Structure formats: structure tokens, C-alpha cells
Short mmCIF file of C-alpha atoms in Angstrom, two decimals:
data_model
loop_
_atom_site.label_atom_id
_atom_site.label_comp_id
_atom_site.label_asym_id
_atom_site.label_seq_id
_atom_site.Cartn_x
_atom_site.Cartn_y
_atom_site.Cartn_z
CA MET A 1 109.99 40.79 57.95
CA ALA A 2 106.78 42.35 58.94
CA ILE A 3 105.49 41.57 55.50
CA PHE A 4 106.20 38.12 56.24
CA LYS A 5 104.56 37.90 59.29
CA ARG A 6 101.48 39.75 57.77
CA ASN A 7 101.33 36.45 55.64
CA ILE A 8 101.17 34.43 57.81
CA ILE A 9 98.54 36.20 60.29
CA SER A 10 96.22 36.43 56.83
CA LYS A 11 96.42 32.80 56.59
CA SER A 12 96.06 31.72 59.84
CA ILE A 13 93.08 34.25 60.13
CA ALA A 14 92.09 32.35 56.79
CA ALA A 15 92.29 28.88 58.69
CA LEU A 16 90.82 29.88 62.16
CA GLY A 17 87.95 31.36 60.56
CA ALA A 18 86.90 28.54 58.87
CA LEU A 19 87.54 26.49 61.76
CA VAL A 20 84.56 28.39 63.49
CA VAL A 21 82.63 28.93 60.94
CA SER A 22 82.39 25.57 60.98
CA GLY A 23 80.80 25.52 64.14
CA SER A 24 79.31 29.28 64.34
CA LEU A 25 78.51 31.07 66.85
CA LEU A 26 75.03 32.10 65.81
CA ALA A 27 74.96 32.42 62.77
CA GLY A 28 73.84 29.03 62.05
CA THR A 29 71.92 26.27 64.89
CA ALA A 30 73.46 22.89 63.89
CA ASN A 31 76.07 23.36 65.90
CA ALA A 32 75.15 26.54 68.28
CA GLY A 33 77.01 25.62 71.98
CA GLU A 34 74.71 23.90 75.14
CA THR A 35 74.29 26.99 76.59
CA LEU A 36 73.78 29.66 73.43
CA ASP A 37 71.26 26.75 72.07
CA LYS A 38 69.00 26.95 75.78
CA ILE A 39 69.34 30.79 74.94
CA LYS A 40 68.07 30.74 71.29
CA SER A 41 65.35 28.47 72.16
CA ARG A 42 64.03 29.64 75.06
CA GLY A 43 64.81 34.08 73.62
CA GLN A 44 66.18 35.46 76.30
CA ILE A 45 69.71 34.56 78.72
CA LYS A 46 69.56 34.00 82.43
CA VAL A 47 71.68 36.27 85.00
CA GLY A 48 72.50 35.30 88.24
CA VAL A 49 72.83 38.45 89.89
CA GLY A 50 73.04 39.58 93.50
CA THR A 51 70.47 42.48 95.09
CA LEU A 52 73.71 45.66 96.07
CA PRO A 53 72.54 49.05 94.25
CA GLY A 54 75.14 50.28 91.62
CA PHE A 55 75.60 47.38 90.92
CA PHE A 56 72.67 45.42 90.66
CA SER A 57 68.94 45.47 92.24
CA PRO A 58 65.33 46.65 90.94
CA ASP A 59 64.43 49.63 90.80
CA SER A 60 61.39 51.10 90.98
CA ASN A 61 59.52 49.72 88.47
CA GLY A 62 61.11 46.05 89.64
CA GLU A 63 63.23 46.80 86.72
CA TRP A 64 66.88 45.47 87.02
CA GLN A 65 69.45 48.54 86.90
CA GLY A 66 73.09 48.45 88.26
CA PHE A 67 76.13 48.08 86.86
CA PHE A 68 76.64 44.85 86.35
CA VAL A 69 73.10 44.37 85.02
CA ASP A 70 74.90 46.36 82.32
CA PHE A 71 76.87 43.99 80.85
CA GLY A 72 73.84 41.32 81.27
CA ARG A 73 72.26 43.70 79.15
CA ALA A 74 74.94 43.71 76.95
CA LEU A 75 75.17 39.35 76.40
CA ALA A 76 71.08 40.57 75.12
CA ILE A 77 72.55 42.26 72.61
CA THR A 78 75.46 40.07 70.97
CA VAL A 79 73.27 37.29 71.36
CA PHE A 80 69.13 38.84 70.38
CA ASN A 81 70.61 42.51 69.79
CA ASP A 82 67.68 43.09 71.86
CA PRO A 83 68.77 44.20 75.57
CA ILE A 84 65.40 42.85 77.24
CA LYS A 85 66.13 39.82 76.80
CA VAL A 86 67.82 38.53 79.76
CA GLU A 87 66.04 37.84 83.10
CA PHE A 88 67.86 38.23 86.04
CA ALA A 89 67.79 36.91 89.34
CA SER A 90 69.79 37.29 92.59
CA SER A 91 71.19 34.85 94.31
CA SER A 92 72.85 34.38 98.12
CA PRO A 93 76.61 34.08 98.09
CA GLN A 94 76.02 30.57 99.41
CA GLN A 95 73.41 29.33 97.01
CA ARG A 96 75.26 31.14 93.14
CA LEU A 97 77.52 28.88 91.93
CA PRO A 98 75.55 25.67 92.93
CA ALA A 99 72.81 27.27 91.30
CA LEU A 100 75.11 28.52 88.24
CA GLN A 101 76.35 24.27 88.55
CA ALA A 102 72.55 23.10 88.09
CA GLY A 103 72.43 25.49 84.55
CA GLU A 104 69.36 27.85 87.62
CA PHE A 105 71.88 30.48 85.69
CA ASP A 106 73.88 31.04 82.05
CA ILE A 107 76.08 33.13 84.06
CA LEU A 108 76.77 34.43 86.68
CA LEU A 109 77.16 38.56 87.18
CA SER A 110 76.93 39.01 90.77
CA GLY A 111 80.84 40.13 91.80
CA VAL A 112 82.31 36.17 92.00
CA THR A 113 86.20 37.48 92.77
CA GLN A 114 87.99 35.20 90.20
CA THR A 115 90.59 32.06 92.14
CA ILE A 116 91.88 28.71 90.60
CA SER A 117 89.68 26.76 92.77
CA ARG A 118 86.26 27.96 91.64
CA ALA A 119 87.55 26.75 88.69
CA PHE A 120 89.88 23.84 89.51
CA LYS A 121 87.31 22.20 92.27
CA LEU A 122 84.72 23.33 91.13
CA GLY A 123 84.75 24.14 87.83
CA PHE A 124 83.73 27.26 86.68
CA HIS A 125 85.74 28.94 83.95
CA PHE A 126 85.56 33.26 84.17
CA GLY A 127 84.72 35.86 81.78
CA PRO A 128 87.15 39.61 81.07
CA ILE A 129 87.67 41.09 85.41
CA VAL A 130 85.56 43.88 84.75
CA PHE A 131 85.50 45.48 88.60
CA TYR A 132 89.42 45.43 90.65
CA ASP A 133 87.62 45.56 93.76
CA GLY A 134 90.00 44.35 97.69
CA GLN A 135 88.44 43.96 100.34
CA GLY A 136 88.56 46.94 103.49
CA LEU A 137 87.34 47.50 106.82
CA LEU A 138 84.61 49.37 107.90
CA VAL A 139 84.83 50.80 111.36
CA ALA A 140 83.86 53.04 114.02
CA LYS A 141 84.99 56.21 113.92
CA SER A 142 84.82 55.81 117.47
CA LEU A 143 87.25 53.09 117.40
CA GLY A 144 90.15 55.57 116.56
CA VAL A 145 92.23 53.43 114.89
CA GLU A 146 93.87 53.65 111.51
CA HIS A 147 94.97 50.51 109.85
CA GLY A 148 93.18 46.97 109.80
CA LYS A 149 95.88 45.39 112.64
CA ASP A 150 94.67 47.82 115.06
CA LEU A 151 92.18 46.28 115.84
CA ASP A 152 93.97 43.40 117.29
CA GLY A 153 91.85 41.42 119.46
CA ALA A 154 88.93 42.36 117.62
CA THR A 155 85.20 41.06 116.89
CA ILE A 156 84.45 41.51 113.37
CA GLY A 157 82.15 40.50 110.99
CA VAL A 158 82.14 37.98 107.48
CA GLN A 159 79.84 37.62 105.03
CA SER A 160 79.78 33.53 105.25
CA GLY A 161 80.50 31.52 101.24
CA THR A 162 82.82 34.45 100.15
CA THR A 163 87.00 34.58 100.47
CA GLY A 164 85.61 37.32 102.71
CA GLU A 165 86.71 35.50 105.64
CA LEU A 166 89.72 33.04 104.19
CA ASN A 167 91.04 36.61 103.49
CA ILE A 168 90.78 37.88 107.15
CA ALA A 169 92.79 35.28 108.87
CA ASP A 170 95.05 35.74 106.36
CA PHE A 171 95.47 38.96 107.53
CA PHE A 172 95.13 38.12 110.60
CA ARG A 173 97.92 36.08 110.57
CA LYS A 174 100.08 37.66 108.90
CA ASN A 175 100.01 40.53 111.30
CA GLY A 176 100.81 38.55 113.91
CA LYS A 177 96.96 39.96 115.26
CA THR A 178 94.05 37.89 116.77
CA PHE A 179 90.40 38.27 116.22
CA THR A 180 86.49 36.79 116.62
CA PRO A 181 85.22 36.61 113.41
CA VAL A 182 81.37 36.52 113.44
CA VAL A 183 79.54 35.26 110.44
CA ILE A 184 76.35 36.48 109.92
CA GLU A 185 74.45 35.08 107.44
CA ASP A 186 71.70 37.41 106.61
CA ASP A 187 73.28 40.63 103.57
CA LYS A 188 69.86 42.43 105.36
CA GLU A 189 71.82 42.31 108.65
CA PHE A 190 74.91 41.98 107.75
CA ALA A 191 75.40 46.58 108.06
CA SER A 192 72.68 46.47 111.10
CA VAL A 193 75.51 44.18 113.10
CA LEU A 194 77.43 47.74 113.08
CA GLU A 195 75.80 49.98 113.80
CA SER A 196 74.70 48.36 116.96
CA GLY A 197 78.36 47.36 117.72
CA ARG A 198 77.68 43.39 118.14
CA VAL A 199 80.43 44.09 116.14
CA ASP A 200 83.84 46.37 115.69
CA ALA A 201 83.95 46.02 111.45
CA LEU A 202 83.01 44.67 109.07
CA THR A 203 85.06 42.97 106.19
CA GLN A 204 83.55 42.36 103.00
CA ASP A 205 85.18 43.59 99.68
CA ALA A 206 85.78 47.19 99.47
CA SER A 207 83.01 48.65 96.91
CA ASP A 208 80.55 46.87 99.15
CA LEU A 209 81.01 48.59 102.59
CA ALA A 210 80.84 51.72 100.71
CA ILE A 211 77.69 50.98 99.51
CA LYS A 212 76.66 49.59 103.04
CA ARG A 213 77.85 52.27 104.29
CA THR A 214 75.56 54.43 103.12
CA ARG A 215 72.72 53.36 104.65
CA LEU A 216 73.49 53.43 108.28
CA ALA A 217 71.65 55.71 110.33
CA LYS A 218 74.88 57.76 110.90
CA PRO A 219 77.41 56.56 107.94
CA ASP A 220 78.69 59.79 109.07
CA ASP A 221 80.14 58.10 112.57
CA PHE A 222 81.65 55.36 111.00
CA VAL A 223 84.77 54.77 108.12
CA LEU A 224 85.93 52.44 105.83
CA LEU A 225 89.83 51.29 106.67
CA PRO A 226 92.47 53.00 103.38
CA GLU A 227 94.46 49.29 103.18
CA ARG A 228 93.27 46.19 100.43
CA LEU A 229 93.09 42.95 102.22
CA SER A 230 93.14 41.10 99.27
CA LYS A 231 92.90 41.41 94.96
CA GLU A 232 89.43 40.66 94.50
CA PRO A 233 89.03 40.93 90.72
CA LEU A 234 85.12 40.30 90.17
CA ALA A 235 85.31 38.63 86.24
CA PRO A 236 81.11 36.60 85.13
CA ALA A 237 80.94 33.15 85.75
CA VAL A 238 80.05 30.14 83.16
CA ARG A 239 79.79 26.62 83.68
CA ALA A 240 83.13 24.39 82.47
CA GLY A 241 83.03 23.67 79.26
CA ASP A 242 81.02 25.84 76.57
CA ASP A 243 83.87 26.95 75.37
CA GLN A 244 81.53 29.14 72.71
CA TRP A 245 79.98 30.59 75.60
CA LEU A 246 82.99 31.72 77.33
CA GLU A 247 83.82 33.16 74.20
CA ILE A 248 80.54 35.41 73.54
CA VAL A 249 80.99 36.38 77.25
CA ASN A 250 84.50 37.65 77.13
CA TRP A 251 84.18 39.60 74.03
CA THR A 252 80.84 41.24 74.96
CA VAL A 253 83.29 43.21 77.32
CA PHE A 254 86.11 43.08 75.61
CA ALA A 255 84.02 45.46 72.78
CA THR A 256 83.06 47.86 75.47
CA ILE A 257 86.65 47.71 77.07
CA GLN A 258 87.54 49.02 73.10
CA ALA A 259 84.92 51.06 72.63
CA GLU A 260 86.15 52.96 75.20
CA GLU A 261 90.39 53.38 75.19
CA LEU A 262 89.13 53.87 71.24
CA GLY A 263 86.97 57.45 72.28
CA ILE A 264 84.10 55.59 70.71
CA THR A 265 80.88 56.35 72.91
CA LYS A 266 77.05 56.09 72.57
CA GLU A 267 76.67 59.93 71.48
CA ASN A 268 79.26 59.81 69.46
CA VAL A 269 79.80 56.14 68.03
CA ASP A 270 77.37 57.31 64.83
CA SER A 271 80.86 59.32 63.68
CA PHE A 272 82.42 56.64 63.63
CA LEU A 273 80.74 54.83 61.13
CA THR A 274 82.90 56.67 58.63
CA SER A 275 85.84 56.48 59.73
CA GLU A 276 88.87 54.71 57.01
CA ASP A 277 91.28 53.11 60.35
CA PRO A 278 90.44 50.31 59.57
CA THR A 279 90.67 48.82 63.57
CA ILE A 280 87.75 51.04 63.62
CA LYS A 281 85.08 49.63 60.32
CA ARG A 282 86.58 46.51 61.84
CA PHE A 283 85.12 46.95 65.07
CA LEU A 284 81.72 48.46 64.48
CA GLY A 285 80.99 45.96 62.00
CA VAL A 286 82.04 47.95 58.56
CA ASP A 287 83.77 45.76 57.13
CA PRO A 288 81.50 42.95 58.01
CA SER A 289 84.21 40.24 57.25
CA LEU A 290 85.60 39.42 60.90
CA GLY A 291 81.97 39.21 62.29
CA GLU A 292 81.36 37.25 59.59
CA ALA A 293 84.31 35.07 60.38
CA ILE A 294 84.03 34.60 63.65
CA GLY A 295 79.61 33.71 63.62
CA LEU A 296 78.72 36.82 65.28
CA ASP A 297 77.16 39.54 63.86
CA PRO A 298 79.64 42.09 62.32
CA LYS A 299 77.69 45.92 64.54
CA PHE A 300 77.96 43.60 67.88
CA ALA A 301 80.07 46.04 68.79
CA TYR A 302 78.29 48.81 67.46
CA ASN A 303 75.36 47.66 68.71
CA ILE A 304 75.79 47.41 72.93
CA ILE A 305 78.00 50.86 72.80
CA LYS A 306 74.20 52.20 70.69
CA ASN A 307 72.58 50.93 73.44
CA LEU A 308 75.10 50.90 76.43
CA GLY A 309 77.62 52.94 75.80
CA ASN A 310 80.93 52.27 76.79
CA TYR A 311 82.74 50.76 79.83
CA GLY A 312 83.70 54.14 81.03
CA GLU A 313 80.08 55.00 80.87
CA ILE A 314 78.56 52.58 81.93
CA TYR A 315 80.74 52.58 85.30
CA GLU A 316 79.67 56.51 85.50
CA ARG A 317 75.66 55.82 85.10
CA ASN A 318 76.64 52.78 87.63
CA LEU A 319 78.22 53.99 90.59
CA GLY A 320 80.25 57.22 89.32
CA LYS A 321 81.39 60.46 90.55
CA SER A 322 77.53 61.44 89.72
CA THR A 323 75.95 58.75 91.74
CA PRO A 324 75.54 58.49 95.48
CA ILE A 325 78.03 55.33 95.50
CA GLY A 326 80.88 58.12 93.99
CA PHE A 327 83.32 55.31 93.69
CA GLU A 328 86.90 56.11 92.56
CA ARG A 329 87.68 54.60 89.45
CA GLY A 330 91.96 53.79 90.57
CA TYR A 331 92.29 50.42 88.52
CA ASN A 332 88.85 50.72 86.51
CA GLN A 333 90.74 52.35 83.89
CA PRO A 334 91.71 51.61 80.62
CA TRP A 335 95.62 50.67 80.15
CA THR A 336 95.84 53.32 78.18
CA GLN A 337 95.11 55.73 81.59
CA GLY A 338 97.26 53.26 84.20
CA GLY A 339 94.13 51.44 85.53
CA LEU A 340 94.38 47.14 85.10
CA LEU A 341 91.98 47.67 81.39
CA TYR A 342 93.01 45.93 78.57
CA SER A 343 90.97 44.29 75.35
CA PRO A 344 92.62 42.12 73.26
CA PRO A 345 92.94 43.07 69.47
CA PHE A 346 90.08 42.72 67.53
CA ARG A 347 91.45 41.25 64.25
#
């Protein structure tokens, strides 16, 4: 049975390879997707990001740094084999999706939550989830509350244009409690309204709140409540209708996840080039047949890991314990370590 299956799979791969080669992503230009055509014509990828240290922010030299920024650079490596051929531009939560739809960006790597309405009503597709987050509540310790439902009758700051407005309303309705929402339009004011006492609590993605807490004058006076009010799967967003571009995004992200699962890092990747493991040979492009069949540089995964490292390295460099943010990885670990990160096979 196993041999029969392998024969069927081999024939399927050959057929798929022939189809994909006819619509080559990178090797040829005539059949490239619309987005890729524009990217190659201008010589860089336009990436929409936010402004939040750890995820996306310019350093003292004006160069963008952060977790999502690294995935933008990984895309530039996949397309151009050059991590600098990417332009980052910040966009507010209210403006980011219309800007993507209008063609101002090729992709959003701005911490967009993947939802069904954004897919069906607004016409966006999402790549692999790159960060599993959840909505939290940041409160002053002086309130003496331990759970969100203790905030009955409280005023709660929410950021406009985010799913947080809907999630907090659902949470209080479900628990039979009431609250008064205070919608904050200006991101710069989001944390200050808590310090000034204008609101009793803030709600936003827990990662976002944890970063904002570090900016408060007395961060130890505030606490992030342990519960999570929602699932916030943050994923790259692209315009619907360009399957080739979406697949480039997908496999760029998967390459970082697969590398961590295989134990391949920025430091040791070269030592794996002599591996006899066929999975590793295909993944790193030592066996070029897979890359050639799908129209990508056979060594695109190797190039990403050599330049940026695997998913775990990207996470630890920007958000991990050695950073001021110090996030636990939690669900953002490989499935082999109890997390939710899982790459389809590179086959």
C-alpha cells in the first residue's frame, strides 16, 4: 500500500510541478501574478506595519526593527534574495486595510487579526498565523480587581478600528455585567488615559498592553489581568485574488517554522547542507528539484535562515525573555513543544 501511495503521490507532484512551472512565480516573468509583477518592476516590496516596539518600530538610525519586520525581510529574501529590498510604512488600525485594498501596500504585517468578515466581506486573504495573541485588560493595582468580571460598571478604553470593541462588549454581555466604553482614536493617547484616571482599564491585545505598560511612568502600579477575552490570531493580510503572491507569503512563513522544527538555526544551517536526510536536502535546496518545480529559488529557505534565523530566533530576538518585553512564547511554540506552530511538508 505504501509503494502504491508513493507512486500516486509522485505522479501528482509531477503533474502539479508541470502546472506550477507553467505559472512560474519567479523563474519567469510573463506569468507572474499581478502583485509580484509590480514588486519586481519597482524592485522592492511595500509592507504596511504599525508602530509598536518589539513588533515594528524604527531604531535610532531610522531602520525598521521588530518581529513582523523580520517577516517582511524574509519575503524580500524569497523574492529578491536580498533582505533590504523592502519598504516599511506605518499605518493606523483604521487606515491599514483600506490602504492595502487601494494598493498602497503589497502586504500588511501590522498585527491584523484574521476574521471571517475580513475574508468574505472585505476581500482579504490571510497567510499563516505568525503570532497567537489574545485580548487582555490592563488595570491599576489600586482597583484591587483580579478578573475582568470584577470591572462591573467600569469605564474601559478601547482603540477604535480594532476587534477589541466587539470583544469587550461580548465579554461583558456574556457575564451579565455593564461597562462604559471610551473609544481612543489616537494611539499615542491610549495608555495616558489610564494614567490620568480617565478610564478604569484598557483593553487591547495582551502583547500590545504589555508593551504599553512599559511606557507608563510607574509601570509597577498597573497589572495585566491573566485572563484572555478572545482569540487574536495575527496573520499577514493580502488582497484576495492573487494566489501566487499568497503562496509566496505562505511558504516564506512556513520556512521559518519548519527550520525551528528541524533544529536548523542561523548559526548551524551550513552544517545541515551535507545532511543525507532527504527532507532537509529538499528544504535547504541541496536537492533543487522541489524549488525548481514550484518556481522559487531552491535555496530560498536556506537564504532566509542564513540571514534571519528560524521562527524561534526571530521571536526571541524581538519579543523574548532577553528583551525588555519578555513575552513567554506560550502558543507560539512548535507543535512538537506543545504550541500551535505547524508547517505543512516541504515536499
